[in-house]
Short mmCIF file of C-alpha atoms and ligand atoms in Angstrom, two decimals:
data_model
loop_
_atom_site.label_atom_id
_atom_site.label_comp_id
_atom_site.label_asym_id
_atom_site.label_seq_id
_atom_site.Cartn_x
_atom_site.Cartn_y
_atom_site.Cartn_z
CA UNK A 9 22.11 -37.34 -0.34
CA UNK A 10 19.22 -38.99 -1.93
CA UNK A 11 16.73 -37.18 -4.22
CA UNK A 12 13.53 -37.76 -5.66
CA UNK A 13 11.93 -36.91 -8.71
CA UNK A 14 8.07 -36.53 -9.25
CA UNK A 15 5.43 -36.31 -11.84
CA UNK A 16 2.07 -35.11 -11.07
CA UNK A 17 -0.48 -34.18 -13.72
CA UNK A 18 2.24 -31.83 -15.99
CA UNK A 19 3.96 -30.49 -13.12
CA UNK A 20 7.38 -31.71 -12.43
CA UNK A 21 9.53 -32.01 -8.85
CA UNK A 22 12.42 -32.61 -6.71
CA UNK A 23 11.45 -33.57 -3.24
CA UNK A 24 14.01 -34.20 -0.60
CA UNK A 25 13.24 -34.31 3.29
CA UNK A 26 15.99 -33.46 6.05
CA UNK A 27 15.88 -32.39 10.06
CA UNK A 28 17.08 -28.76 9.72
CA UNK A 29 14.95 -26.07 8.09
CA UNK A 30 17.00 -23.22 6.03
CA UNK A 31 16.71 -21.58 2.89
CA UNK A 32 17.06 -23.31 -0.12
CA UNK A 33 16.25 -20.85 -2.63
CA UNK A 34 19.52 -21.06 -4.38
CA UNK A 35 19.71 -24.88 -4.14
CA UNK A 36 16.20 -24.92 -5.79
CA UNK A 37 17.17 -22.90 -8.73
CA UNK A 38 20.35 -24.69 -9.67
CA UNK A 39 18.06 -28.29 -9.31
CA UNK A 40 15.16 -27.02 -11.33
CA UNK A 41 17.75 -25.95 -13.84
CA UNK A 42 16.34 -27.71 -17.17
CA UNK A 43 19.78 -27.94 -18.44
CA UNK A 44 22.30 -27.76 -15.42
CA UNK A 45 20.35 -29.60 -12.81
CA UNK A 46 18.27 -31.90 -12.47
CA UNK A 47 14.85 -30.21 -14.11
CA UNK A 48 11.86 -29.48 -12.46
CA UNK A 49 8.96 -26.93 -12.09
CA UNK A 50 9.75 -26.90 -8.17
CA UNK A 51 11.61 -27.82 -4.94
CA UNK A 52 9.74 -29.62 -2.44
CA UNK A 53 11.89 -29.96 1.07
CA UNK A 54 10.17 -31.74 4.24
CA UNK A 55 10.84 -30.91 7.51
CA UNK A 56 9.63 -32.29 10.88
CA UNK A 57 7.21 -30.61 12.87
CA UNK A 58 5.88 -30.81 16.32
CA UNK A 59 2.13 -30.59 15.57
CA UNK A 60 1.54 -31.84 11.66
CA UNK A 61 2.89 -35.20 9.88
CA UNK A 62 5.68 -32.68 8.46
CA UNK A 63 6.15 -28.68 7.02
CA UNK A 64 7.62 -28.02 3.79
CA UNK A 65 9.28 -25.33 1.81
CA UNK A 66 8.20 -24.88 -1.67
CA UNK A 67 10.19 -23.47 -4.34
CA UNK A 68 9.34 -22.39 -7.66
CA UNK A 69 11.90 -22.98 -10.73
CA UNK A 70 13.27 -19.40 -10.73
CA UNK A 71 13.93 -20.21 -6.90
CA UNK A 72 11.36 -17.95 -5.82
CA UNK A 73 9.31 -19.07 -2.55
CA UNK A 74 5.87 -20.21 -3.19
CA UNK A 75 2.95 -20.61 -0.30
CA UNK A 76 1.33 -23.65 -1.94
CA UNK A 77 1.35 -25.98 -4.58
CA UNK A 78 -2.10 -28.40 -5.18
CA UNK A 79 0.36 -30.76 -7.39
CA UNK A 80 3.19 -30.41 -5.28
CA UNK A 81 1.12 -31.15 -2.38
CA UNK A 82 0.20 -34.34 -4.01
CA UNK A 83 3.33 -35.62 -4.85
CA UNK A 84 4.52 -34.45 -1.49
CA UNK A 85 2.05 -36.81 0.31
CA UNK A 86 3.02 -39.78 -1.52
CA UNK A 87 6.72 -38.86 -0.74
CA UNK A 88 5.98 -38.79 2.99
CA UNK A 89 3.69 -42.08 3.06
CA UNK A 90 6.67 -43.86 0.85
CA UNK A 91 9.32 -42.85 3.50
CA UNK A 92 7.54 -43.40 6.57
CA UNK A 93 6.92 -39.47 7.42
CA UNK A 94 3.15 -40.22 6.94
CA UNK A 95 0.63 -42.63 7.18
CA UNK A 96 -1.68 -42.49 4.53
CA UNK A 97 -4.09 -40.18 5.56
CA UNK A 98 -1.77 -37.04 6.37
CA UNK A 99 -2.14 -33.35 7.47
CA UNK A 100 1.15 -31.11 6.75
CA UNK A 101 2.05 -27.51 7.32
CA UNK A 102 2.56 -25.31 4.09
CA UNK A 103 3.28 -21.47 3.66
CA UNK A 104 -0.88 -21.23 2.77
CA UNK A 105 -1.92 -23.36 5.91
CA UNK A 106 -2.53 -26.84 6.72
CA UNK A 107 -3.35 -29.04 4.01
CA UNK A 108 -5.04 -32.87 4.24
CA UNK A 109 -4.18 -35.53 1.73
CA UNK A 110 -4.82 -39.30 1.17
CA UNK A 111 -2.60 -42.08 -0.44
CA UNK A 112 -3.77 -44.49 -2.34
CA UNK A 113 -1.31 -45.85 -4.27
CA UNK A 114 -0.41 -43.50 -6.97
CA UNK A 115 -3.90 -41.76 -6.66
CA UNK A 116 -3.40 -39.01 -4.05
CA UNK A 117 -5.80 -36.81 -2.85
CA UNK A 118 -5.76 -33.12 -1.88
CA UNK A 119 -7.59 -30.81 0.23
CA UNK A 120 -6.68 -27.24 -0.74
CA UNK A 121 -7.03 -24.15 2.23
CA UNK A 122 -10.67 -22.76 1.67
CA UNK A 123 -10.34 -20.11 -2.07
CA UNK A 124 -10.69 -16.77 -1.31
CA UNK A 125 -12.16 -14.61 -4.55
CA UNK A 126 -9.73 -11.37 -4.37
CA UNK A 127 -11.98 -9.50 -7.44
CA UNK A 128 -14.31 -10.32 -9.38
CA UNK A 129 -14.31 -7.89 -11.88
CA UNK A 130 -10.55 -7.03 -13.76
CA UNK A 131 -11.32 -6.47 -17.56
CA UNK A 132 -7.77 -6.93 -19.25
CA UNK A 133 -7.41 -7.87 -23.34
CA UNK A 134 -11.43 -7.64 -24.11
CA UNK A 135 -12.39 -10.62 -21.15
CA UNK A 136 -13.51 -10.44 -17.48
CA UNK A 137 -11.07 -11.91 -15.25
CA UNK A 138 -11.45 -13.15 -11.37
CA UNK A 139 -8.53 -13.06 -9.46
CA UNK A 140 -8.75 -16.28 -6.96
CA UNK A 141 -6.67 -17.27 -4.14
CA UNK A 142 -6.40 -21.17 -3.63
CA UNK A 143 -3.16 -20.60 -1.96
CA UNK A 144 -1.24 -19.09 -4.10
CA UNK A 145 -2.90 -16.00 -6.41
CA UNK A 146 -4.57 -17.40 -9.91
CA UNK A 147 -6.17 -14.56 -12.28
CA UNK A 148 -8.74 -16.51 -14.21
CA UNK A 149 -10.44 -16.00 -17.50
CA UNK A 150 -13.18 -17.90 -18.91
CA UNK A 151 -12.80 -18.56 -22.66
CA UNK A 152 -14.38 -20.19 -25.27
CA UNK A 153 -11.58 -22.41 -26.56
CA UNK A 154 -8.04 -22.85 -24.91
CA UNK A 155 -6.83 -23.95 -28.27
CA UNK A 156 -4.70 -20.39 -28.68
CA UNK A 157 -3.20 -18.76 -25.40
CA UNK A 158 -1.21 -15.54 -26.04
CA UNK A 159 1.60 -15.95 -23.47
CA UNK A 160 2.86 -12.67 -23.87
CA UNK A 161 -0.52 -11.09 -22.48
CA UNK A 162 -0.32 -13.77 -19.60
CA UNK A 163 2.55 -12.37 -18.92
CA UNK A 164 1.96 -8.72 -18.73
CA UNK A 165 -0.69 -9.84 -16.79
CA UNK A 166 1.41 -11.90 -14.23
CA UNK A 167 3.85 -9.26 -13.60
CA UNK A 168 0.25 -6.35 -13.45
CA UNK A 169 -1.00 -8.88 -10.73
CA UNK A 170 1.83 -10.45 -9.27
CA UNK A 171 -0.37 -13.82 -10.03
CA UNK A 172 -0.61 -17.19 -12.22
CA UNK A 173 -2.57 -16.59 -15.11
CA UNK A 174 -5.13 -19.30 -16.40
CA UNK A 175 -7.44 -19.56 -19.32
CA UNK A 176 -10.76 -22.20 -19.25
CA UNK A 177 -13.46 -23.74 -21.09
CA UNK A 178 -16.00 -25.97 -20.51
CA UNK A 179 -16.44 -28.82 -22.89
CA UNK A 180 -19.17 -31.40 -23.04
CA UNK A 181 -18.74 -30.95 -18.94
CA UNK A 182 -15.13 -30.90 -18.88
CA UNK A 183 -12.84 -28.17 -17.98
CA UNK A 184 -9.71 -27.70 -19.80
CA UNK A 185 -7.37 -24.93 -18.27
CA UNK A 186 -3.87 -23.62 -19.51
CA UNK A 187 -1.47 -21.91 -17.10
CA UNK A 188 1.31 -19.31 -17.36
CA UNK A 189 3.04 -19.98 -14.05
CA UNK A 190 4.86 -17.48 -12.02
CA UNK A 191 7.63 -18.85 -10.92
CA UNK A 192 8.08 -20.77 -13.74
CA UNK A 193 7.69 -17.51 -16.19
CA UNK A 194 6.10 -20.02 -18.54
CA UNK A 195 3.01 -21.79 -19.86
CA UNK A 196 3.99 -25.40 -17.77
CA UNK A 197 1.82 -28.64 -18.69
CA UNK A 198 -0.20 -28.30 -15.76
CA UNK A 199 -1.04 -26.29 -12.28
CA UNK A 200 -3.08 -27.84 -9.63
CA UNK A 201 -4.37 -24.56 -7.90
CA UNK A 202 -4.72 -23.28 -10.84
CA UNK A 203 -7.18 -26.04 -12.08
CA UNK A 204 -9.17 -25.45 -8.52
CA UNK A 205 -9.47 -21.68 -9.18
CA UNK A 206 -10.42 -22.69 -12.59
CA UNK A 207 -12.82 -25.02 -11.56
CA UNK A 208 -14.10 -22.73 -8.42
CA UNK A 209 -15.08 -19.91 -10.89
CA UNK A 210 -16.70 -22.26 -13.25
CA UNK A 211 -18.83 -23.60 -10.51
CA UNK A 212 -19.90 -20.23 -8.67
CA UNK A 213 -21.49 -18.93 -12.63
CA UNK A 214 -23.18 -22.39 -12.68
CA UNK A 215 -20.96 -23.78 -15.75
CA UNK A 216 -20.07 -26.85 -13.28
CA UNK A 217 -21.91 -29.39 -11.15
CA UNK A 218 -19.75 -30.12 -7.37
CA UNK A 219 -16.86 -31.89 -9.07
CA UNK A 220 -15.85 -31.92 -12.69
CA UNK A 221 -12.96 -33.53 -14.83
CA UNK A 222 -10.39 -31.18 -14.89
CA UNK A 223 -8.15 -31.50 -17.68
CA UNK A 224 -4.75 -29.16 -18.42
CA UNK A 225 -2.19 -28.82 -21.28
CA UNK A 226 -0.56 -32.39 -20.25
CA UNK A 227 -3.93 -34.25 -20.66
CA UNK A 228 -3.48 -35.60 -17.50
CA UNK A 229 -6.70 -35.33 -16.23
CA UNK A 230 -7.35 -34.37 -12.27
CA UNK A 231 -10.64 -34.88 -10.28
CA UNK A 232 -11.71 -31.39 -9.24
CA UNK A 233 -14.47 -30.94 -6.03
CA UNK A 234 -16.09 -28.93 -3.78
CA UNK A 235 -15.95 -30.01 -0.01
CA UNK A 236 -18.03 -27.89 2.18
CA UNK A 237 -15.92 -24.25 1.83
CA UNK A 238 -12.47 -26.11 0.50
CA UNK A 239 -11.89 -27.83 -2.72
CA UNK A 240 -10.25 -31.70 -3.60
CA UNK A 241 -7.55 -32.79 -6.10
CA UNK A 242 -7.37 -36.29 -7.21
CA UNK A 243 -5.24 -37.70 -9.78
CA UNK A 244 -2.32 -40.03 -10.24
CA UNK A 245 1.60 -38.73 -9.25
CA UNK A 246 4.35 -40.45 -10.28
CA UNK A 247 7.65 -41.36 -8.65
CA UNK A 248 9.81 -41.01 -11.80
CA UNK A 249 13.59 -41.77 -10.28
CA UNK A 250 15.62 -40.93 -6.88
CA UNK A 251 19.36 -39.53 -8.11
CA UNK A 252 22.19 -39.52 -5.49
CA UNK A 253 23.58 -35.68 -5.07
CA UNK A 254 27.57 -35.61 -5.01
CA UNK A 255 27.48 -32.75 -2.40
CA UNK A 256 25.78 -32.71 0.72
CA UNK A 257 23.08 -30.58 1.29
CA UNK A 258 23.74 -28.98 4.89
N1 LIG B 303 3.93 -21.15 -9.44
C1 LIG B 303 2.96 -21.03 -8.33
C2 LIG B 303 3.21 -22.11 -7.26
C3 LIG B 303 3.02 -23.49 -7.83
C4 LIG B 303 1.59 -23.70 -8.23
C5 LIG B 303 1.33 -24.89 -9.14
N2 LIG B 303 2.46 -25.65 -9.61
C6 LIG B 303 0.29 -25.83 -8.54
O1 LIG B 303 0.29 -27.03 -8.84
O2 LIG B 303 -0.57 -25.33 -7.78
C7 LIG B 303 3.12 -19.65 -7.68
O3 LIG B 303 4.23 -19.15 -7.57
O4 LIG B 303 2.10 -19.09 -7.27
#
């Protein structure tokens, strides 16, 4: 059974595709396993479906099930288009809805399910906090630096909220974000829906223009934009390796 590995702006994945849908919570924390398995900040699996180009499962480190990804989505895409699920323009199922995305080589394109602002006003550690749904729950908070990020407070805040918990400032019109993932249960180097809440709240207090360079603890920078009600991701994912698993997966 073939594997593949994937980089996408910080975050890191495995992303298989097979015919029958089950669980694979347990599979995906053994194979995210920094040590034991493979390593990854998520499992990706593709399965067929009758209506979209495919549906997938996603899987967060600590095996939990996640609705969305925006990186995962990316490096998804260019996993379908590379083994013929896809064409390059492609619409797939995911836990938050249907999501569109465009290959173009290693550039691939997003287009997130339309945010949803939860609340607007959560006042936790002295700053003002908007919790923001881009498919998965992001509590944001606008700083003036991300240079410090206490992870200890994100993480009494992810377990208060049950959400990821990002920090952002805008610098000479450039957004940098850091993210405590759930999921992950760590700062990682990057979080695509994270950026897009990020960027969402930045534009709505008039801090951002329609699209901004979105930049996160990798330094890999994404493309961040509105489109009508949704928001677009654009940014490079790479196909690090494929690895050949001993053991079938059924
Ligand atoms: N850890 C997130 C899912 C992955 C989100 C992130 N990797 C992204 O690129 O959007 C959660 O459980 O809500």
């Amino acid at each position: 059974m073939t594997i593949a590995k994937y980089s996408a702006n910080g975050n890191d994945f495995v992303i298989f595709h097979t015919f029958v849908k089950k669980e694979q919570n347990t599979l995906a924390k053994e194979l995210c396993h920094r040590q034991n398995g493979v390593g990854a900040d998520g499992l990706i699996v593709l399965v067929p479906h009758e209506k979209y180009d495919f549906e997938w499962q996603f899987y967060n480190a600590d095996g939990s099930d996640a609705a969305m990804c925006g990186n995962g989505s990316r490096a998804a895409a260019h996993y379908a288009y590379k083994h013929g699920l896809a064409s390059k323009s492609m619409r797939f199922l995911t836990g938050a809805g249907v999501i569109e995305a465009e290959v173009d080589g290693d550039i691939v394109t997003s287009e997130l399910t339309p945010p949803k602002i939860i609340n607007q006003d959560i006042e936790e550690f002295g700053k003002k906090w908007w919790l923001i749904d881009t498919g998965v729950p992001h509590l944001v908070g606008l700083v003036d630096t991300v240079d410090t990020f206490d992870l200890q407070e994100a993480r009494e805040l992810r377990y208060k909220f049950n959400a990821n918990i990002n920090i952002a400032a805008v610098k000479d019109n450039t957004l940098y974000v850091r993210t405590y993932e759930r999921g992950v249960e760590d700062e990682t180097l990057a979080c695509g829906t994270g950026m897009a809440a990020c960027f969402y709240r930045t534009n709505l207090e008039e801090k951002a223009g329609e699209s901004m360079v979105v930049i996160p603890t990798s330094g890999e920078k994404l493309e961040l934009a509105k489109k009508g009600n949704t928001l677009t991701l654009k940014g490079e994912v790479r196909h690090t390796f494929d690895a050949i698993m001993e053991r079938e997966i059924d």
